[in-house]
Amino acid sequence: MKEVYDFIKKCGTYYLATVDGDQARVRPFGTIDLFEDKLYIQTGKVKDCSKQMIKNPKVEICCFDGETWLRIACTMVEDDRVEPKKHMLDNYPNLRAMYNEEDSNTQVLYMKDAVATFSSFTKAPKEIRW
């Protein structure tokens, strides 16, 4: 899992795909956090992507470093505790202008039943599960 975290951090931006009814929705994200041996993302509960993940928590994440791409298929699990929210915001202090671990909007979710696949045109795919 640390290898997945490090790769996403190196990429900086990843793309999160959710489902809205019968339509796929993809948007860029930049938050990733390793907390209590789980990979977390952060968003706001007022956003459509939050509502979509609550309704259907199965998502895919994709990022690319110019040579290798990573795809993660997983189930997102909301963690409403203050501790993971604080950990995330401490690692992304620029978000504190919009979010606070004590507010009712800040949302963190962790990846469960994840299958992460590293791929490139020159190497065999590598899969990591947790």
mmCIF file with all atom_site columns, C-alpha atoms in Angstrom:
data_model
loop_
_atom_site.group_PDB
_atom_site.id
_atom_site.type_symbol
_atom_site.label_atom_id
_atom_site.label_alt_id
_atom_site.label_comp_id
_atom_site.label_asym_id
_atom_site.label_entity_id
_atom_site.label_seq_id
_atom_site.pdbx_PDB_ins_code
_atom_site.Cartn_x
_atom_site.Cartn_y
_atom_site.Cartn_z
_atom_site.occupancy
_atom_site.B_iso_or_equiv
_atom_site.pdbx_formal_charge
_atom_site.auth_seq_id
_atom_site.auth_comp_id
_atom_site.auth_asym_id
_atom_site.auth_atom_id
_atom_site.pdbx_PDB_model_num
ATOM 1   C CA . MET A 1 1   ? 0.000   0.000  0.000   1.00 0.00 ? 1   MET A CA 1
ATOM 2   C CA . LYS A 1 2   ? 2.908   2.359  0.727   1.00 0.00 ? 2   LYS A CA 1
ATOM 3   C CA . GLU A 1 3   ? 4.085   1.895  -2.862  1.00 0.00 ? 3   GLU A CA 1
ATOM 4   C CA . VAL A 1 4   ? 0.643   2.978  -4.100  1.00 0.00 ? 4   VAL A CA 1
ATOM 5   C CA . TYR A 1 5   ? 0.629   5.981  -1.761  1.00 0.00 ? 5   TYR A CA 1
ATOM 6   C CA . ASP A 1 6   ? 4.127   7.040  -2.875  1.00 0.00 ? 6   ASP A CA 1
ATOM 7   C CA . PHE A 1 7   ? 3.203   6.770  -6.554  1.00 0.00 ? 7   PHE A CA 1
ATOM 8   C CA . ILE A 1 8   ? 0.048   8.867  -6.141  1.00 0.00 ? 8   ILE A CA 1
ATOM 9   C CA . LYS A 1 9   ? 1.984   11.486 -4.160  1.00 0.00 ? 9   LYS A CA 1
ATOM 10  C CA . LYS A 1 10  ? 4.603   11.607 -6.931  1.00 0.00 ? 10  LYS A CA 1
ATOM 11  C CA . CYS A 1 11  ? 1.910   12.111 -9.579  1.00 0.00 ? 11  CYS A CA 1
ATOM 12  C CA . GLY A 1 12  ? 0.261   14.872 -7.568  1.00 0.00 ? 12  GLY A CA 1
ATOM 13  C CA . THR A 1 13  ? -3.050  14.665 -9.403  1.00 0.00 ? 13  THR A CA 1
ATOM 14  C CA . TYR A 1 14  ? -5.181  11.580 -9.799  1.00 0.00 ? 14  TYR A CA 1
ATOM 15  C CA . TYR A 1 15  ? -8.598  11.125 -11.362 1.00 0.00 ? 15  TYR A CA 1
ATOM 16  C CA . LEU A 1 16  ? -11.527 9.727  -9.407  1.00 0.00 ? 16  LEU A CA 1
ATOM 17  C CA . ALA A 1 17  ? -14.380 8.041  -11.274 1.00 0.00 ? 17  ALA A CA 1
ATOM 18  C CA . THR A 1 18  ? -17.788 7.685  -9.634  1.00 0.00 ? 18  THR A CA 1
ATOM 19  C CA . VAL A 1 19  ? -21.230 6.749  -10.925 1.00 0.00 ? 19  VAL A CA 1
ATOM 20  C CA . ASP A 1 20  ? -24.115 9.198  -11.142 1.00 0.00 ? 20  ASP A CA 1
ATOM 21  C CA . GLY A 1 21  ? -27.185 7.165  -12.096 1.00 0.00 ? 21  GLY A CA 1
ATOM 22  C CA . ASP A 1 22  ? -26.139 5.569  -15.380 1.00 0.00 ? 22  ASP A CA 1
ATOM 23  C CA . GLN A 1 23  ? -23.405 8.121  -16.111 1.00 0.00 ? 23  GLN A CA 1
ATOM 24  C CA . ALA A 1 24  ? -19.723 7.853  -15.149 1.00 0.00 ? 24  ALA A CA 1
ATOM 25  C CA . ARG A 1 25  ? -18.239 11.035 -13.645 1.00 0.00 ? 25  ARG A CA 1
ATOM 26  C CA . VAL A 1 26  ? -14.499 11.721 -13.500 1.00 0.00 ? 26  VAL A CA 1
ATOM 27  C CA . ARG A 1 27  ? -12.730 14.597 -11.798 1.00 0.00 ? 27  ARG A CA 1
ATOM 28  C CA . PRO A 1 28  ? -9.187  15.480 -10.675 1.00 0.00 ? 28  PRO A CA 1
ATOM 29  C CA . PHE A 1 29  ? -8.203  15.095 -7.038  1.00 0.00 ? 29  PHE A CA 1
ATOM 30  C CA . GLY A 1 30  ? -4.995  15.869 -5.205  1.00 0.00 ? 30  GLY A CA 1
ATOM 31  C CA . THR A 1 31  ? -5.456  14.614 -1.641  1.00 0.00 ? 31  THR A CA 1
ATOM 32  C CA . ILE A 1 32  ? -4.103  11.252 -0.561  1.00 0.00 ? 32  ILE A CA 1
ATOM 33  C CA . ASP A 1 33  ? -3.209  10.285 2.977   1.00 0.00 ? 33  ASP A CA 1
ATOM 34  C CA . LEU A 1 34  ? -1.851  7.191  4.658   1.00 0.00 ? 34  LEU A CA 1
ATOM 35  C CA . PHE A 1 35  ? -3.390  6.972  8.139   1.00 0.00 ? 35  PHE A CA 1
ATOM 36  C CA . GLU A 1 36  ? -3.727  3.924  10.401  1.00 0.00 ? 36  GLU A CA 1
ATOM 37  C CA . ASP A 1 37  ? -2.617  1.659  7.523   1.00 0.00 ? 37  ASP A CA 1
ATOM 38  C CA . LYS A 1 38  ? -5.411  2.894  5.255   1.00 0.00 ? 38  LYS A CA 1
ATOM 39  C CA . LEU A 1 39  ? -5.339  5.096  2.162   1.00 0.00 ? 39  LEU A CA 1
ATOM 40  C CA . TYR A 1 40  ? -7.659  8.086  2.488   1.00 0.00 ? 40  TYR A CA 1
ATOM 41  C CA . ILE A 1 41  ? -8.981  10.757 0.160   1.00 0.00 ? 41  ILE A CA 1
ATOM 42  C CA . GLN A 1 42  ? -10.744 13.986 1.141   1.00 0.00 ? 42  GLN A CA 1
ATOM 43  C CA . THR A 1 43  ? -13.685 15.929 -0.238  1.00 0.00 ? 43  THR A CA 1
ATOM 44  C CA . GLY A 1 44  ? -16.631 18.000 0.929   1.00 0.00 ? 44  GLY A CA 1
ATOM 45  C CA . LYS A 1 45  ? -19.971 16.423 1.793   1.00 0.00 ? 45  LYS A CA 1
ATOM 46  C CA . VAL A 1 46  ? -21.775 19.120 -0.228  1.00 0.00 ? 46  VAL A CA 1
ATOM 47  C CA . LYS A 1 47  ? -20.044 18.019 -3.454  1.00 0.00 ? 47  LYS A CA 1
ATOM 48  C CA . ASP A 1 48  ? -21.667 15.738 -6.017  1.00 0.00 ? 48  ASP A CA 1
ATOM 49  C CA . CYS A 1 49  ? -18.774 13.266 -5.843  1.00 0.00 ? 49  CYS A CA 1
ATOM 50  C CA . SER A 1 50  ? -19.420 12.797 -2.110  1.00 0.00 ? 50  SER A CA 1
ATOM 51  C CA . LYS A 1 51  ? -23.089 12.109 -2.714  1.00 0.00 ? 51  LYS A CA 1
ATOM 52  C CA . GLN A 1 52  ? -22.221 9.693  -5.531  1.00 0.00 ? 52  GLN A CA 1
ATOM 53  C CA . MET A 1 53  ? -19.731 7.756  -3.355  1.00 0.00 ? 53  MET A CA 1
ATOM 54  C CA . ILE A 1 54  ? -22.262 7.463  -0.533  1.00 0.00 ? 54  ILE A CA 1
ATOM 55  C CA . LYS A 1 55  ? -24.890 6.129  -2.942  1.00 0.00 ? 55  LYS A CA 1
ATOM 56  C CA . ASN A 1 56  ? -22.451 3.806  -4.759  1.00 0.00 ? 56  ASN A CA 1
ATOM 57  C CA . PRO A 1 57  ? -19.089 3.497  -2.981  1.00 0.00 ? 57  PRO A CA 1
ATOM 58  C CA . LYS A 1 58  ? -17.405 1.559  -5.796  1.00 0.00 ? 58  LYS A CA 1
ATOM 59  C CA . VAL A 1 59  ? -14.953 3.873  -7.547  1.00 0.00 ? 59  VAL A CA 1
ATOM 60  C CA . GLU A 1 60  ? -11.857 3.817  -9.692  1.00 0.00 ? 60  GLU A CA 1
ATOM 61  C CA . ILE A 1 61  ? -8.827  6.035  -9.372  1.00 0.00 ? 61  ILE A CA 1
ATOM 62  C CA . CYS A 1 62  ? -6.217  6.560  -12.079 1.00 0.00 ? 62  CYS A CA 1
ATOM 63  C CA . CYS A 1 63  ? -2.956  8.502  -12.281 1.00 0.00 ? 63  CYS A CA 1
ATOM 64  C CA . PHE A 1 64  ? 0.017   8.640  -14.649 1.00 0.00 ? 64  PHE A CA 1
ATOM 65  C CA . ASP A 1 65  ? 3.617   9.708  -14.102 1.00 0.00 ? 65  ASP A CA 1
ATOM 66  C CA . GLY A 1 66  ? 4.494   9.970  -17.804 1.00 0.00 ? 66  GLY A CA 1
ATOM 67  C CA . GLU A 1 67  ? 5.681   6.374  -18.023 1.00 0.00 ? 67  GLU A CA 1
ATOM 68  C CA . THR A 1 68  ? 3.577   4.230  -15.698 1.00 0.00 ? 68  THR A CA 1
ATOM 69  C CA . TRP A 1 69  ? -0.091  4.460  -14.875 1.00 0.00 ? 69  TRP A CA 1
ATOM 70  C CA . LEU A 1 70  ? -1.894  3.252  -11.798 1.00 0.00 ? 70  LEU A CA 1
ATOM 71  C CA . ARG A 1 71  ? -5.523  2.168  -11.646 1.00 0.00 ? 71  ARG A CA 1
ATOM 72  C CA . ILE A 1 72  ? -7.235  1.401  -8.355  1.00 0.00 ? 72  ILE A CA 1
ATOM 73  C CA . ALA A 1 73  ? -10.634 -0.251 -8.152  1.00 0.00 ? 73  ALA A CA 1
ATOM 74  C CA . CYS A 1 74  ? -12.010 -0.095 -4.618  1.00 0.00 ? 74  CYS A CA 1
ATOM 75  C CA . THR A 1 75  ? -14.885 0.574  -2.290  1.00 0.00 ? 75  THR A CA 1
ATOM 76  C CA . MET A 1 76  ? -14.771 3.888  -0.447  1.00 0.00 ? 76  MET A CA 1
ATOM 77  C CA . VAL A 1 77  ? -15.680 3.868  3.242   1.00 0.00 ? 77  VAL A CA 1
ATOM 78  C CA . GLU A 1 78  ? -16.504 7.111  5.030   1.00 0.00 ? 78  GLU A CA 1
ATOM 79  C CA . ASP A 1 79  ? -14.648 7.686  8.299   1.00 0.00 ? 79  ASP A CA 1
ATOM 80  C CA . ASP A 1 80  ? -16.337 10.482 10.232  1.00 0.00 ? 80  ASP A CA 1
ATOM 81  C CA . ARG A 1 81  ? -13.821 10.552 13.088  1.00 0.00 ? 81  ARG A CA 1
ATOM 82  C CA . VAL A 1 82  ? -11.964 13.796 13.764  1.00 0.00 ? 82  VAL A CA 1
ATOM 83  C CA . GLU A 1 83  ? -8.523  12.094 13.837  1.00 0.00 ? 83  GLU A CA 1
ATOM 84  C CA . PRO A 1 84  ? -8.297  11.091 10.156  1.00 0.00 ? 84  PRO A CA 1
ATOM 85  C CA . LYS A 1 85  ? -9.762  14.451 9.083   1.00 0.00 ? 85  LYS A CA 1
ATOM 86  C CA . LYS A 1 86  ? -7.165  16.299 11.164  1.00 0.00 ? 86  LYS A CA 1
ATOM 87  C CA . HIS A 1 87  ? -4.356  14.103 9.818   1.00 0.00 ? 87  HIS A CA 1
ATOM 88  C CA . MET A 1 88  ? -5.453  14.827 6.243   1.00 0.00 ? 88  MET A CA 1
ATOM 89  C CA . LEU A 1 89  ? -5.770  18.570 6.788   1.00 0.00 ? 89  LEU A CA 1
ATOM 90  C CA . ASP A 1 90  ? -2.438  18.727 8.636   1.00 0.00 ? 90  ASP A CA 1
ATOM 91  C CA . ASN A 1 91  ? -0.858  17.194 5.520   1.00 0.00 ? 91  ASN A CA 1
ATOM 92  C CA . TYR A 1 92  ? -2.735  19.594 3.208   1.00 0.00 ? 92  TYR A CA 1
ATOM 93  C CA . PRO A 1 93  ? -2.769  22.854 5.186   1.00 0.00 ? 93  PRO A CA 1
ATOM 94  C CA . ASN A 1 94  ? -3.875  24.858 2.141   1.00 0.00 ? 94  ASN A CA 1
ATOM 95  C CA . LEU A 1 95  ? -7.274  23.135 2.451   1.00 0.00 ? 95  LEU A CA 1
ATOM 96  C CA . ARG A 1 96  ? -7.836  24.674 5.873   1.00 0.00 ? 96  ARG A CA 1
ATOM 97  C CA . ALA A 1 97  ? -9.156  27.790 4.121   1.00 0.00 ? 97  ALA A CA 1
ATOM 98  C CA . MET A 1 98  ? -12.170 25.669 3.072   1.00 0.00 ? 98  MET A CA 1
ATOM 99  C CA . TYR A 1 99  ? -12.265 22.755 5.519   1.00 0.00 ? 99  TYR A CA 1
ATOM 100 C CA . ASN A 1 100 ? -11.905 22.042 9.219   1.00 0.00 ? 100 ASN A CA 1
ATOM 101 C CA . GLU A 1 101 ? -11.861 18.660 10.964  1.00 0.00 ? 101 GLU A CA 1
ATOM 102 C CA . GLU A 1 102 ? -14.654 19.880 13.244  1.00 0.00 ? 102 GLU A CA 1
ATOM 103 C CA . ASP A 1 103 ? -17.028 21.137 10.519  1.00 0.00 ? 103 ASP A CA 1
ATOM 104 C CA . SER A 1 104 ? -19.964 19.201 9.108   1.00 0.00 ? 104 SER A CA 1
ATOM 105 C CA . ASN A 1 105 ? -18.684 19.361 5.517   1.00 0.00 ? 105 ASN A CA 1
ATOM 106 C CA . THR A 1 106 ? -15.193 17.814 5.670   1.00 0.00 ? 106 THR A CA 1
ATOM 107 C CA . GLN A 1 107 ? -15.269 14.213 4.544   1.00 0.00 ? 107 GLN A CA 1
ATOM 108 C CA . VAL A 1 108 ? -12.534 11.608 4.461   1.00 0.00 ? 108 VAL A CA 1
ATOM 109 C CA . LEU A 1 109 ? -12.975 8.168  2.976   1.00 0.00 ? 109 LEU A CA 1
ATOM 110 C CA . TYR A 1 110 ? -10.608 5.214  2.885   1.00 0.00 ? 110 TYR A CA 1
ATOM 111 C CA . MET A 1 111 ? -10.108 2.551  0.252   1.00 0.00 ? 111 MET A CA 1
ATOM 112 C CA . LYS A 1 112 ? -11.342 -0.946 1.059   1.00 0.00 ? 112 LYS A CA 1
ATOM 113 C CA . ASP A 1 113 ? -11.153 -4.151 -1.006  1.00 0.00 ? 113 ASP A CA 1
ATOM 114 C CA . ALA A 1 114 ? -8.707  -2.352 -3.272  1.00 0.00 ? 114 ALA A CA 1
ATOM 115 C CA . VAL A 1 115 ? -7.005  -3.747 -6.359  1.00 0.00 ? 115 VAL A CA 1
ATOM 116 C CA . ALA A 1 116 ? -4.212  -1.448 -7.525  1.00 0.00 ? 116 ALA A CA 1
ATOM 117 C CA . THR A 1 117 ? -2.607  -2.204 -10.884 1.00 0.00 ? 117 THR A CA 1
ATOM 118 C CA . PHE A 1 118 ? 0.588   -0.571 -12.114 1.00 0.00 ? 118 PHE A CA 1
ATOM 119 C CA . SER A 1 119 ? 0.874   -0.732 -15.913 1.00 0.00 ? 119 SER A CA 1
ATOM 120 C CA . SER A 1 120 ? 3.125   0.542  -18.693 1.00 0.00 ? 120 SER A CA 1
ATOM 121 C CA . PHE A 1 121 ? 3.873   -0.241 -22.308 1.00 0.00 ? 121 PHE A CA 1
ATOM 122 C CA . THR A 1 122 ? 7.231   -1.774 -21.419 1.00 0.00 ? 122 THR A CA 1
ATOM 123 C CA . LYS A 1 123 ? 6.627   -3.849 -18.249 1.00 0.00 ? 123 LYS A CA 1
ATOM 124 C CA . ALA A 1 124 ? 4.230   -6.563 -17.148 1.00 0.00 ? 124 ALA A CA 1
ATOM 125 C CA . PRO A 1 125 ? 1.396   -5.255 -14.945 1.00 0.00 ? 125 PRO A CA 1
ATOM 126 C CA . LYS A 1 126 ? 1.928   -5.390 -11.189 1.00 0.00 ? 126 LYS A CA 1
ATOM 127 C CA . GLU A 1 127 ? -1.051  -5.858 -8.879  1.00 0.00 ? 127 GLU A CA 1
ATOM 128 C CA . ILE A 1 128 ? -1.330  -4.958 -5.194  1.00 0.00 ? 128 ILE A CA 1
ATOM 129 C CA . ARG A 1 129 ? -4.392  -5.845 -3.125  1.00 0.00 ? 129 ARG A CA 1
ATOM 130 C CA . TRP A 1 130 ? -5.547  -4.791 0.312   1.00 0.00 ? 130 TRP A CA 1
#
